[in-house]
Amino acid sequence: MPVSEGGAVLGVVGGTEVATLLDELTRTVGRADPYPRYARLREISPVLRAEDGALVVTRYADCAQVARDPRFAHLPPDMLAFLGFPDWTEHPALRMFYTSLLILNPPDHTRLRRLVSGAFTARRVQALRPAIERMVEELLDGLAGEVDFVERFAFPLPVNVIGELLGVPAGDRAQFQSLVRDWTQVLEILSPEVLRTADPAAAAIRDYLAGLVAQRRRTPASDLISALVAAEEAGDQLTEEELLTTAALLFAAGFETTTNLLSNGLVALLANPAQLDALRDRPDLAQSAVEELLRFDSPVQLISRVVVDPVELGGIPVDEGERVIAYLGAGNRDPERFTDPDRLLLDRAGDAPLSFGGGIHYCLGAPLARLEAQIALPALLRRFPRLAPAGTPERRESLTIKGFLRLPVDLR
Ligand code: HEM
C-alpha cells in the first residue's frame, strides 16, 4: 500500500524493468558487473517487488536494517515446504544448511553461536598472525611465472588457516574446494537440479567430518573439533548432528568467501594500478584497504530473510510473512553513504561495508578473514611488484557468492 512521505508517494515497485534487471543479475552478464544494475534498481525505488514475490532492497540503510532488525528473521525450515521442498530433511544439502548456525533463529542460534564464538574473538585471531604470515610466505615461495591465482594462493591460504583451526589434516583439505562449491549451490535459486549437485557433496562433507569426530573422540587434540566434541560430551549443549553441521559450516564459510575476497581484491587492484602501488608501498594502508576491497566487490552479494513482525522498510509498511532480499553489494555502493561509490579508494574512511552482514548473524569469521587479507595482499604485491593479469578469468556462476573459479596471473 503506497504511503506519502514529504509529498512524495512511496510504494513497492515491480514491473517489467525491475523484473529484467533482477533477472540479469542471475545471469552471466549481470554477475560479471552487477553494479550499474543495482544503481538503476536503487533509482527506481527503495523497495522493489521481484516476480517471485520477494521484496528487494538496495540502499545501505535498508540492507543494514534487514541484517540487524530481529523482525527480519531467517526463513524457518517449514517455509521450505511452502517453497516446494516438503521433503527438505531428506536432502543432505538442505538439512545441513537449514539447521546450521547461519540459518537458525534464537534460542538455538544463541546456544550454538556461544559455543564457537570464543575461538574467533579479535584477540584469539590476532594470536594467529605469525602462523598466517608463515603460511603466506611459504605459499609465495612456491610461486613463479604464470599461475592460476585461485588454485595456488586464494584457495590454499584460507583453507589451510581454517583447516588448522578446526583440525582437518593438511592432506585432506584440497578435496573440499569442489565439495563446498557444490554444497553452497543451495544459496542459489533452489531447484531439483541444484540439489542433484549439492546433495552428494553435502553428504560427502558430512561423512568425512563424522569420521574426523569419531577419531577425535578416541584421541582428542588441541583443535576446534576436539573442543566441540568435549562440549557435546559435557552434557546437553550440543547434539552430534549439531556438532557435524557446525563443523561443516565453519569449514565451508572459513575458506569459500575468503578465497573470493583475495581474488576479487586482486582484480580490483589490478584495474587500479595507482591503488595497487599504494598498498604495496604503504603497510599502514592494509587495514583500510581490506575494508575498501570488501566494500568495492563483496564476496557475499545478498542475504535473505522473512518478516516475522510487521515493520517499516524504506518508508513502507511491510507485512509479516513477506520474504526480503537485501543486496549487500548494492548497499556498499550507495552514494548516500559513500562519496563516489564506484571508485576504489584504499584510504576511504566512514561507514563499514555491509559485506559481513550485521546483527546476530554478523559474520563470526570477520576478524579472521580481515587478518588473512591484510597479511596476504600486501605480501603478494611486495613479492611480485609487476604482477599482471594473464588471460581470461573464469567467474563463479553464482548470485549470492561473487568470485572467480580461475584467475590466471603472471607473477613478476
Ligand atoms: C571475506 C570473507 C567473508 C565474508 C564476506 C563473509 C560474509 C558473511 C555474511 C554476509 C554472513 C551473514 C549471513 C546472513 O546474515 O545471512 C556471514 C556469517 C557467517 N560467517 Fe562469514 N564471511 C567471510 C568469512 C568467514 C570466515 C573466515 C569464517 C570462519 C569461521 C566465517 C564464518 C561465518 C559463520 C559461522 C557465519 C554465521 C554466523 C551466524 O549466523 O551467527 N565467515 N559471513
CSV table of C-alpha atoms and ligand atoms in Angstrom, one decimal:
chain,number,residue,atom,x,y,z
A,1,MET,CA,0.0,0.0,0.0
A,2,PRO,CA,1.6,3.3,-1.1
A,3,VAL,CA,2.3,5.9,1.7
A,4,SER,CA,3.0,9.5,1.5
A,5,GLU,CA,6.3,11.0,2.8
A,6,GLY,CA,7.3,14.6,2.4
A,7,GLY,CA,4.9,15.0,-0.6
A,8,ALA,CA,6.4,12.0,-2.5
A,9,VAL,CA,4.4,8.9,-3.0
A,10,LEU,CA,6.3,5.8,-1.9
A,11,GLY,CA,5.4,2.3,-2.7
A,12,VAL,CA,6.6,-1.1,-3.6
A,13,VAL,CA,7.6,-1.0,-7.3
A,14,GLY,CA,7.6,-4.1,-9.6
A,15,GLY,CA,7.1,-4.2,-13.3
A,16,THR,CA,9.0,-5.2,-16.4
A,17,GLU,CA,12.1,-3.1,-15.9
A,18,VAL,CA,12.6,-4.3,-12.4
A,19,ALA,CA,12.0,-7.9,-13.5
A,20,THR,CA,14.5,-7.6,-16.3
A,21,LEU,CA,17.2,-6.1,-14.1
A,22,LEU,CA,16.7,-8.7,-11.4
A,23,ASP,CA,16.8,-11.5,-14.0
A,24,GLU,CA,20.0,-10.1,-15.5
A,25,LEU,CA,21.6,-10.4,-12.0
A,26,THR,CA,21.0,-14.1,-12.1
A,27,ARG,CA,22.8,-14.4,-15.5
A,28,THR,CA,26.4,-14.3,-16.5
A,29,VAL,CA,26.2,-10.7,-17.8
A,30,GLY,CA,24.8,-9.4,-14.5
A,31,ARG,CA,27.0,-11.5,-12.3
A,32,ALA,CA,30.1,-10.1,-14.0
A,33,ASP,CA,29.1,-6.5,-13.4
A,34,PRO,CA,26.0,-6.1,-11.2
A,35,TYR,CA,26.8,-2.6,-10.1
A,36,PRO,CA,25.1,-0.5,-12.8
A,37,ARG,CA,22.0,-2.7,-12.4
A,38,TYR,CA,22.0,-2.1,-8.6
A,39,ALA,CA,22.3,1.6,-9.2
A,40,ARG,CA,19.3,1.6,-11.6
A,41,LEU,CA,17.2,-0.5,-9.2
A,42,ARG,CA,18.1,1.9,-6.3
A,43,GLU,CA,17.0,4.8,-8.5
A,44,ILE,CA,13.6,3.1,-9.4
A,45,SER,CA,12.5,2.7,-5.8
A,46,PRO,CA,13.9,1.8,-2.3
A,47,VAL,CA,11.7,-1.3,-2.1
A,48,LEU,CA,11.1,-3.4,-5.2
A,49,ARG,CA,8.9,-6.5,-5.8
A,50,ALA,CA,10.5,-9.4,-7.6
A,51,GLU,CA,8.5,-11.6,-9.9
A,52,ASP,CA,8.6,-14.5,-7.3
A,53,GLY,CA,7.0,-12.1,-4.8
A,54,ALA,CA,10.1,-11.3,-2.7
A,55,LEU,CA,10.8,-7.7,-1.7
A,56,VAL,CA,14.2,-6.4,-2.8
A,57,VAL,CA,16.2,-3.6,-1.2
A,58,THR,CA,19.4,-1.9,-2.4
A,59,ARG,CA,20.1,1.1,-0.2
A,60,TYR,CA,22.7,0.9,2.6
A,61,ALA,CA,20.3,1.9,5.4
A,62,ASP,CA,17.7,-0.7,4.3
A,63,CYS,CA,20.2,-3.5,3.8
A,64,ALA,CA,21.6,-2.7,7.3
A,65,GLN,CA,18.1,-2.8,8.8
A,66,VAL,CA,17.4,-6.2,7.2
A,67,ALA,CA,20.6,-7.6,8.7
A,68,ARG,CA,20.2,-6.1,12.1
A,69,ASP,CA,16.5,-5.8,13.0
A,70,PRO,CA,15.2,-9.0,14.6
A,71,ARG,CA,11.8,-8.5,12.8
A,72,PHE,CA,13.7,-9.9,9.8
A,73,ALA,CA,14.4,-13.5,10.7
A,74,HIS,CA,15.8,-16.4,8.7
A,75,LEU,CA,13.3,-18.5,6.7
A,76,PRO,CA,12.1,-21.1,9.2
A,77,PRO,CA,12.7,-24.6,7.7
A,78,ASP,CA,8.9,-25.2,7.4
A,79,MET,CA,8.8,-22.4,4.9
A,80,LEU,CA,10.9,-24.7,2.7
A,81,ALA,CA,7.9,-26.9,2.4
A,82,PHE,CA,6.0,-23.8,1.3
A,83,LEU,CA,8.7,-23.1,-1.3
A,84,GLY,CA,8.2,-26.5,-2.9
A,85,PHE,CA,10.5,-28.8,-0.8
A,86,PRO,CA,8.3,-30.5,1.8
A,87,ASP,CA,10.9,-33.3,1.9
A,88,TRP,CA,13.8,-30.9,2.8
A,89,THR,CA,15.1,-33.1,5.6
A,90,GLU,CA,15.7,-35.9,3.1
A,91,HIS,CA,18.1,-33.7,1.2
A,92,PRO,CA,21.5,-33.7,2.9
A,93,ALA,CA,22.4,-30.3,1.4
A,94,LEU,CA,19.2,-28.6,2.7
A,95,ARG,CA,19.3,-30.3,6.1
A,96,MET,CA,22.9,-29.4,6.7
A,97,PHE,CA,22.4,-25.8,5.6
A,98,TYR,CA,19.0,-25.0,7.2
A,99,THR,CA,19.8,-26.5,10.6
A,100,SER,CA,23.1,-24.6,10.8
A,101,LEU,CA,24.0,-21.6,12.9
A,102,LEU,CA,23.8,-19.4,9.8
A,103,ILE,CA,20.1,-20.0,9.4
A,104,LEU,CA,18.8,-20.9,12.9
A,105,ASN,CA,16.9,-18.3,14.9
A,106,PRO,CA,17.2,-17.8,18.7
A,107,PRO,CA,17.3,-19.6,21.1
A,108,ASP,CA,19.1,-22.4,19.2
A,109,HIS,CA,21.2,-19.8,17.3
A,110,THR,CA,22.3,-18.2,20.6
A,111,ARG,CA,23.3,-21.5,22.1
A,112,LEU,CA,25.4,-22.7,19.2
A,113,ARG,CA,27.0,-19.4,18.5
A,114,ARG,CA,28.1,-19.1,22.1
A,115,LEU,CA,29.8,-22.5,21.8
A,116,VAL,CA,32.0,-21.4,18.9
A,117,SER,CA,32.4,-17.7,19.2
A,118,GLY,CA,35.3,-18.0,21.8
A,119,ALA,CA,37.5,-19.3,19.0
A,120,PHE,CA,37.0,-16.2,16.8
A,121,THR,CA,37.4,-13.3,19.2
A,122,ALA,CA,39.7,-10.5,17.9
A,123,ARG,CA,42.3,-11.5,20.5
A,124,ARG,CA,42.3,-15.2,19.6
A,125,VAL,CA,42.5,-14.3,15.9
A,126,GLN,CA,45.4,-11.8,16.3
A,127,ALA,CA,47.3,-14.6,18.0
A,128,LEU,CA,47.2,-16.4,14.7
A,129,ARG,CA,49.1,-13.6,12.9
A,130,PRO,CA,52.6,-15.3,13.0
A,131,ALA,CA,51.2,-18.6,11.7
A,132,ILE,CA,49.3,-16.8,8.9
A,133,GLU,CA,52.4,-14.8,8.0
A,134,ARG,CA,54.4,-18.0,7.8
A,135,MET,CA,51.7,-19.7,5.6
A,136,VAL,CA,51.7,-16.7,3.2
A,137,GLU,CA,55.5,-16.7,2.8
A,138,GLU,CA,55.5,-20.5,2.2
A,139,LEU,CA,52.8,-20.2,-0.5
A,140,LEU,CA,54.6,-17.3,-2.1
A,141,ASP,CA,57.9,-19.2,-2.1
A,142,GLY,CA,56.3,-21.9,-4.2
A,143,LEU,CA,55.0,-19.4,-6.9
A,144,ALA,CA,56.6,-18.1,-10.1
A,145,GLY,CA,55.6,-17.3,-13.7
A,146,GLU,CA,52.0,-17.8,-15.0
A,147,VAL,CA,49.7,-19.5,-12.4
A,148,ASP,CA,46.1,-19.7,-11.5
A,149,PHE,CA,45.9,-17.4,-8.5
A,150,VAL,CA,42.8,-19.1,-7.1
A,151,GLU,CA,44.4,-22.6,-7.2
A,152,ARG,CA,47.8,-21.6,-6.0
A,153,PHE,CA,47.0,-18.9,-3.4
A,154,ALA,CA,43.5,-17.6,-2.8
A,155,PHE,CA,42.1,-21.1,-2.0
A,156,PRO,CA,45.1,-22.7,-0.2
A,157,LEU,CA,45.6,-19.9,2.2
A,158,PRO,CA,42.2,-19.7,3.8
A,159,VAL,CA,41.6,-23.5,3.6
A,160,ASN,CA,44.8,-24.1,5.5
A,161,VAL,CA,44.1,-21.5,8.1
A,162,ILE,CA,40.6,-22.8,8.9
A,163,GLY,CA,41.8,-26.4,8.5
A,164,GLU,CA,44.5,-25.8,11.2
A,165,LEU,CA,42.0,-24.2,13.5
A,166,LEU,CA,39.4,-26.9,13.1
A,167,GLY,CA,41.9,-29.8,12.9
A,168,VAL,CA,41.3,-31.1,9.4
A,169,PRO,CA,44.5,-32.8,8.4
A,170,ALA,CA,46.5,-30.9,5.7
A,171,GLY,CA,46.4,-33.7,3.1
A,172,ASP,CA,42.6,-33.9,3.3
A,173,ARG,CA,41.9,-30.2,2.6
A,174,ALA,CA,42.1,-29.8,-1.2
A,175,GLN,CA,39.1,-32.1,-1.9
A,176,PHE,CA,36.8,-29.6,-0.1
A,177,GLN,CA,37.2,-26.9,-2.8
A,178,SER,CA,34.8,-28.5,-5.2
A,179,LEU,CA,32.7,-30.2,-2.5
A,180,VAL,CA,31.9,-26.9,-0.7
A,181,ARG,CA,31.4,-25.1,-4.0
A,182,ASP,CA,28.8,-27.8,-4.9
A,183,TRP,CA,27.1,-27.7,-1.5
A,184,THR,CA,26.8,-23.9,-1.5
A,185,GLN,CA,24.7,-24.2,-4.6
A,186,VAL,CA,21.9,-24.2,-2.1
A,187,LEU,CA,22.4,-20.5,-1.8
A,188,GLU,CA,21.1,-20.2,-5.3
A,189,ILE,CA,17.6,-20.4,-6.6
A,190,LEU,CA,16.6,-23.9,-5.4
A,191,SER,CA,15.7,-26.5,-7.9
A,192,PRO,CA,15.8,-30.3,-8.2
A,193,GLU,CA,18.8,-29.8,-10.5
A,194,VAL,CA,20.7,-27.8,-7.9
A,195,LEU,CA,20.0,-30.4,-5.3
A,196,ARG,CA,21.4,-33.2,-7.6
A,197,THR,CA,24.8,-31.5,-7.4
A,198,ALA,CA,24.5,-30.2,-3.8
A,199,ASP,CA,23.2,-33.3,-2.1
A,200,PRO,CA,26.1,-35.7,-2.8
A,201,ALA,CA,28.6,-33.0,-1.9
A,202,ALA,CA,26.9,-32.3,1.4
A,203,ALA,CA,26.7,-36.0,2.2
A,204,ALA,CA,30.4,-36.4,1.5
A,205,ILE,CA,31.4,-33.5,3.7
A,206,ARG,CA,29.2,-34.8,6.5
A,207,ASP,CA,30.7,-38.3,6.2
A,208,TYR,CA,34.2,-37.0,6.2
A,209,LEU,CA,33.5,-34.9,9.3
A,210,ALA,CA,31.8,-37.8,11.1
A,211,GLY,CA,34.9,-39.8,10.7
A,212,LEU,CA,37.1,-37.0,12.0
A,213,VAL,CA,34.8,-36.5,15.0
A,214,ALA,CA,35.0,-40.2,15.8
A,215,GLN,CA,38.7,-40.1,15.7
A,216,ARG,CA,38.9,-37.0,18.0
A,217,ARG,CA,36.5,-38.8,20.4
A,218,ARG,CA,39.2,-41.5,20.7
A,219,THR,CA,42.2,-39.2,20.6
A,220,PRO,CA,41.4,-35.5,21.5
A,221,ALA,CA,43.7,-32.9,20.1
A,222,SER,CA,44.0,-29.1,20.7
A,223,ASP,CA,41.7,-28.1,17.8
A,224,LEU,CA,38.2,-26.7,17.5
A,225,ILE,CA,36.7,-30.1,16.5
A,226,SER,CA,38.0,-31.6,19.8
A,227,ALA,CA,36.6,-28.6,21.7
A,228,LEU,CA,33.2,-29.2,20.1
A,229,VAL,CA,33.4,-32.9,20.9
A,230,ALA,CA,34.2,-32.0,24.5
A,231,ALA,CA,31.2,-29.7,24.6
A,232,GLU,CA,29.0,-32.4,23.2
A,233,GLU,CA,30.2,-34.9,25.7
A,234,ALA,CA,29.9,-32.5,28.6
A,235,GLY,CA,26.1,-32.5,28.5
A,236,ASP,CA,23.1,-31.1,26.7
A,237,GLN,CA,24.8,-28.2,24.9
A,238,LEU,CA,25.2,-29.8,21.5
A,239,THR,CA,23.9,-32.9,19.8
A,240,GLU,CA,26.1,-35.0,17.5
A,241,GLU,CA,24.1,-33.7,14.5
A,242,GLU,CA,24.6,-30.1,15.5
A,243,LEU,CA,28.3,-30.7,16.0
A,244,LEU,CA,28.7,-32.0,12.4
A,245,THR,CA,26.6,-29.2,11.0
A,246,THR,CA,28.6,-26.6,12.9
A,247,ALA,CA,31.9,-28.0,11.9
A,248,ALA,CA,30.8,-28.2,8.2
A,249,LEU,CA,29.6,-24.6,8.3
A,250,LEU,CA,32.8,-23.2,9.9
A,251,PHE,CA,35.0,-25.1,7.5
A,252,ALA,CA,33.0,-24.1,4.4
A,253,ALA,CA,32.5,-20.4,5.5
A,254,GLY,CA,36.1,-20.3,6.5
A,255,PHE,CA,37.5,-20.5,3.0
A,256,GLU,CA,34.8,-20.1,0.4
A,257,THR,CA,34.3,-16.4,0.9
A,258,THR,CA,37.8,-15.5,1.9
A,259,THR,CA,39.1,-17.1,-1.3
A,260,ASN,CA,36.9,-14.6,-3.2
A,261,LEU,CA,37.9,-11.7,-1.1
A,262,LEU,CA,41.5,-12.3,-2.1
A,263,SER,CA,40.6,-12.9,-5.8
A,264,ASN,CA,38.1,-10.0,-6.1
A,265,GLY,CA,40.5,-7.8,-4.2
A,266,LEU,CA,43.4,-8.6,-6.6
A,267,VAL,CA,41.3,-8.0,-9.7
A,268,ALA,CA,40.1,-4.6,-8.3
A,269,LEU,CA,43.7,-3.6,-7.5
A,270,LEU,CA,45.0,-4.7,-11.0
A,271,ALA,CA,42.3,-2.5,-12.5
A,272,ASN,CA,43.5,0.5,-10.3
A,273,PRO,CA,47.3,0.5,-10.6
A,274,ALA,CA,47.9,3.6,-8.5
A,275,GLN,CA,46.0,2.0,-5.6
A,276,LEU,CA,47.9,-1.3,-6.1
A,277,ASP,CA,51.2,0.6,-5.9
A,278,ALA,CA,50.0,2.4,-2.7
A,279,LEU,CA,49.1,-0.8,-1.0
A,280,ARG,CA,52.5,-2.3,-1.9
A,281,ASP,CA,54.4,0.7,-0.7
A,282,ARG,CA,52.5,1.7,2.4
A,283,PRO,CA,52.0,-1.1,5.0
A,284,ASP,CA,49.8,1.3,7.1
A,285,LEU,CA,47.1,1.1,4.4
A,286,ALA,CA,46.5,-2.6,4.9
A,287,GLN,CA,43.6,-2.3,7.3
A,288,SER,CA,41.5,0.4,5.4
A,289,ALA,CA,42.4,-1.2,2.1
A,290,VAL,CA,40.8,-4.5,3.0
A,291,GLU,CA,37.7,-2.7,4.2
A,292,GLU,CA,37.5,-0.9,0.9
A,293,LEU,CA,38.1,-4.1,-1.1
A,294,LEU,CA,35.3,-5.7,0.8
A,295,ARG,CA,33.0,-2.8,0.0
A,296,PHE,CA,34.0,-2.5,-3.6
A,297,ASP,CA,33.3,-6.1,-4.6
A,298,SER,CA,31.8,-8.1,-1.8
A,299,PRO,CA,32.3,-11.9,-1.8
A,300,VAL,CA,28.7,-12.2,-0.5
A,301,GLN,CA,26.3,-10.1,-2.5
A,302,LEU,CA,23.0,-10.7,-0.7
A,303,ILE,CA,21.2,-12.0,2.3
A,304,SER,CA,17.6,-13.1,2.6
A,305,ARG,CA,15.1,-13.0,5.4
A,306,VAL,CA,11.4,-13.3,6.2
A,307,VAL,CA,9.4,-10.7,8.1
A,308,VAL,CA,8.2,-12.1,11.4
A,309,ASP,CA,6.6,-8.9,12.8
A,310,PRO,CA,5.1,-6.1,10.8
A,311,VAL,CA,7.8,-3.5,10.2
A,312,GLU,CA,8.6,-0.4,8.1
A,313,LEU,CA,11.2,-0.8,5.5
A,314,GLY,CA,12.4,2.1,3.3
A,315,GLY,CA,9.5,4.1,4.5
A,316,ILE,CA,7.0,1.4,3.5
A,317,PRO,CA,4.9,-0.8,5.9
A,318,VAL,CA,5.7,-4.4,5.3
A,319,ASP,CA,3.6,-7.3,6.5
A,320,GLU,CA,4.6,-10.5,8.4
A,321,GLY,CA,5.4,-13.3,6.0
A,322,GLU,CA,7.0,-11.2,3.3
A,323,ARG,CA,10.3,-12.5,2.0
A,324,VAL,CA,13.1,-9.9,1.7
A,325,ILE,CA,16.3,-9.9,-0.3
A,326,ALA,CA,18.9,-7.3,0.8
A,327,TYR,CA,21.6,-6.8,-1.8
A,328,LEU,CA,24.6,-6.0,0.4
A,329,GLY,CA,26.7,-5.5,-2.7
A,330,ALA,CA,24.3,-2.7,-3.8
A,331,GLY,CA,24.2,-1.1,-0.3
A,332,ASN,CA,28.0,-1.0,-0.4
A,333,ARG,CA,27.8,1.3,-3.5
A,334,ASP,CA,25.0,3.6,-2.2
A,335,PRO,CA,26.0,7.2,-3.0
A,336,GLU,CA,24.1,8.4,0.1
A,337,ARG,CA,26.8,6.7,2.2
A,338,PHE,CA,29.9,6.6,0.1
A,339,THR,CA,31.1,9.6,-2.0
A,340,ASP,CA,32.0,8.5,-5.5
A,341,PRO,CA,31.0,4.9,-4.6
A,342,ASP,CA,32.3,3.3,-7.9
A,343,ARG,CA,35.8,4.5,-7.2
A,344,LEU,CA,38.3,2.3,-5.3
A,345,LEU,CA,39.9,4.4,-2.7
A,346,LEU,CA,42.0,2.4,-0.3
A,347,ASP,CA,42.2,5.1,2.3
A,348,ARG,CA,38.5,5.7,2.4
A,349,ALA,CA,37.1,6.3,5.9
A,350,GLY,CA,33.5,6.2,7.0
A,351,ASP,CA,30.8,3.6,7.1
A,352,ALA,CA,31.8,0.0,7.4
A,353,PRO,CA,31.0,-2.2,4.4
A,354,LEU,CA,27.9,-4.4,4.7
A,355,SER,CA,29.9,-7.4,3.4
A,356,PHE,CA,29.9,-9.3,6.7
A,357,GLY,CA,26.1,-8.7,7.3
A,358,GLY,CA,25.0,-7.5,10.7
A,359,GLY,CA,23.0,-8.2,13.9
A,360,ILE,CA,23.0,-11.6,15.5
A,361,HIS,CA,24.3,-13.3,12.3
A,362,TYR,CA,27.2,-10.9,11.8
A,363,CYS,CA,30.0,-13.0,10.3
A,364,LEU,CA,31.7,-14.9,13.0
A,365,GLY,CA,34.9,-15.2,10.9
A,366,ALA,CA,35.1,-11.5,10.1
A,367,PRO,CA,38.3,-10.9,12.2
A,368,LEU,CA,39.9,-13.9,10.6
A,369,ALA,CA,39.0,-13.0,7.0
A,370,ARG,CA,40.2,-9.5,7.6
A,371,LEU,CA,43.5,-10.6,9.1
A,372,GLU,CA,44.2,-13.1,6.3
A,373,ALA,CA,43.6,-10.4,3.6
A,374,GLN,CA,45.6,-7.7,5.5
A,375,ILE,CA,48.6,-10.0,5.6
A,376,ALA,CA,48.3,-11.8,2.2
A,377,LEU,CA,47.6,-9.0,-0.3
A,378,PRO,CA,50.5,-6.6,0.7
A,379,ALA,CA,52.9,-9.6,0.9
A,380,LEU,CA,51.9,-10.8,-2.6
A,381,LEU,CA,52.4,-7.3,-4.1
A,382,ARG,CA,55.8,-6.9,-2.4
A,383,ARG,CA,57.0,-10.3,-3.6
A,384,PHE,CA,55.7,-9.7,-7.2
A,385,PRO,CA,55.8,-6.0,-7.8
A,386,ARG,CA,55.0,-6.3,-11.5
A,387,LEU,CA,52.2,-8.9,-11.2
A,388,ALA,CA,49.8,-8.7,-14.2
A,389,PRO,CA,46.7,-10.5,-15.5
A,390,ALA,CA,47.5,-13.4,-17.8
A,391,GLY,CA,44.4,-14.5,-19.8
A,392,THR,CA,40.7,-14.6,-19.2
A,393,PRO,CA,39.5,-15.2,-15.7
A,394,GLU,CA,36.6,-17.6,-15.2
A,395,ARG,CA,33.8,-16.4,-12.9
A,396,ARG,CA,31.9,-18.4,-10.5
A,397,GLU,CA,28.3,-18.6,-11.7
A,398,SER,CA,26.5,-17.6,-8.5
A,399,LEU,CA,24.1,-15.0,-7.5
A,400,THR,CA,25.0,-14.9,-3.8
A,401,ILE,CA,28.7,-15.6,-3.9
A,402,LYS,CA,30.8,-13.3,-6.2
A,403,GLY,CA,34.2,-14.6,-7.1
A,404,PHE,CA,36.4,-16.5,-9.6
A,405,LEU,CA,36.9,-20.2,-10.3
A,406,ARG,CA,40.1,-19.4,-12.2
A,407,LEU,CA,42.2,-16.2,-12.2
A,408,PRO,CA,45.3,-16.5,-14.4
A,409,VAL,CA,48.1,-14.1,-13.4
A,410,ASP,CA,51.7,-13.6,-14.4
A,411,LEU,CA,53.9,-13.3,-11.3
A,412,ARG,CA,56.8,-11.0,-12.0
B,1,HEM,C1,35.6,-12.2,3.3
B,1,HEM,C2,35.2,-13.3,3.9
B,1,HEM,C3,33.8,-13.4,4.4
B,1,HEM,C4,32.6,-12.8,4.1
B,1,HEM,C5,32.4,-11.7,3.0
B,1,HEM,C6,31.6,-13.4,5.0
B,1,HEM,C7,30.3,-13.0,4.9
B,1,HEM,C8,29.3,-13.4,5.8
B,1,HEM,C9,28.0,-12.9,5.9
B,1,HEM,C10,27.4,-11.8,5.0
B,1,HEM,C11,27.4,-13.5,6.9
B,1,HEM,C12,25.9,-13.3,7.4
B,1,HEM,C13,24.9,-14.0,6.5
B,1,HEM,C14,23.5,-13.6,6.9
B,1,HEM,O1,23.3,-12.7,7.7
B,1,HEM,O2,22.6,-14.2,6.3
B,1,HEM,C15,28.3,-14.5,7.5
B,1,HEM,C16,28.0,-15.3,8.5
B,1,HEM,C17,28.9,-16.2,9.0
B,1,HEM,N1,30.3,-16.4,8.6
B,1,HEM,FE1,31.2,-15.3,7.3
B,1,HEM,N2,32.2,-14.3,5.8
B,1,HEM,C18,33.5,-14.4,5.5
B,1,HEM,C19,34.5,-15.2,6.1
B,1,HEM,C20,34.2,-16.1,7.1
B,1,HEM,C21,35.2,-16.9,7.8
B,1,HEM,C22,36.7,-16.9,7.5
B,1,HEM,C23,34.5,-17.7,8.6
B,1,HEM,C24,35.2,-18.7,9.5
B,1,HEM,C25,34.9,-19.2,10.5
B,1,HEM,C26,33.1,-17.3,8.6
B,1,HEM,C27,32.1,-17.9,9.3
B,1,HEM,C28,30.8,-17.4,9.3
B,1,HEM,C29,29.7,-18.0,10.2
B,1,HEM,C30,29.9,-19.2,11.1
B,1,HEM,C31,28.6,-17.3,9.9
B,1,HEM,C32,27.2,-17.5,10.6
B,1,HEM,C33,27.1,-16.6,11.8
B,1,HEM,C34,25.8,-16.6,12.4
B,1,HEM,O3,24.8,-16.9,11.8
B,1,HEM,O4,25.7,-16.4,13.7
B,1,HEM,N3,33.0,-16.4,7.6
B,1,HEM,N4,29.5,-14.3,6.8
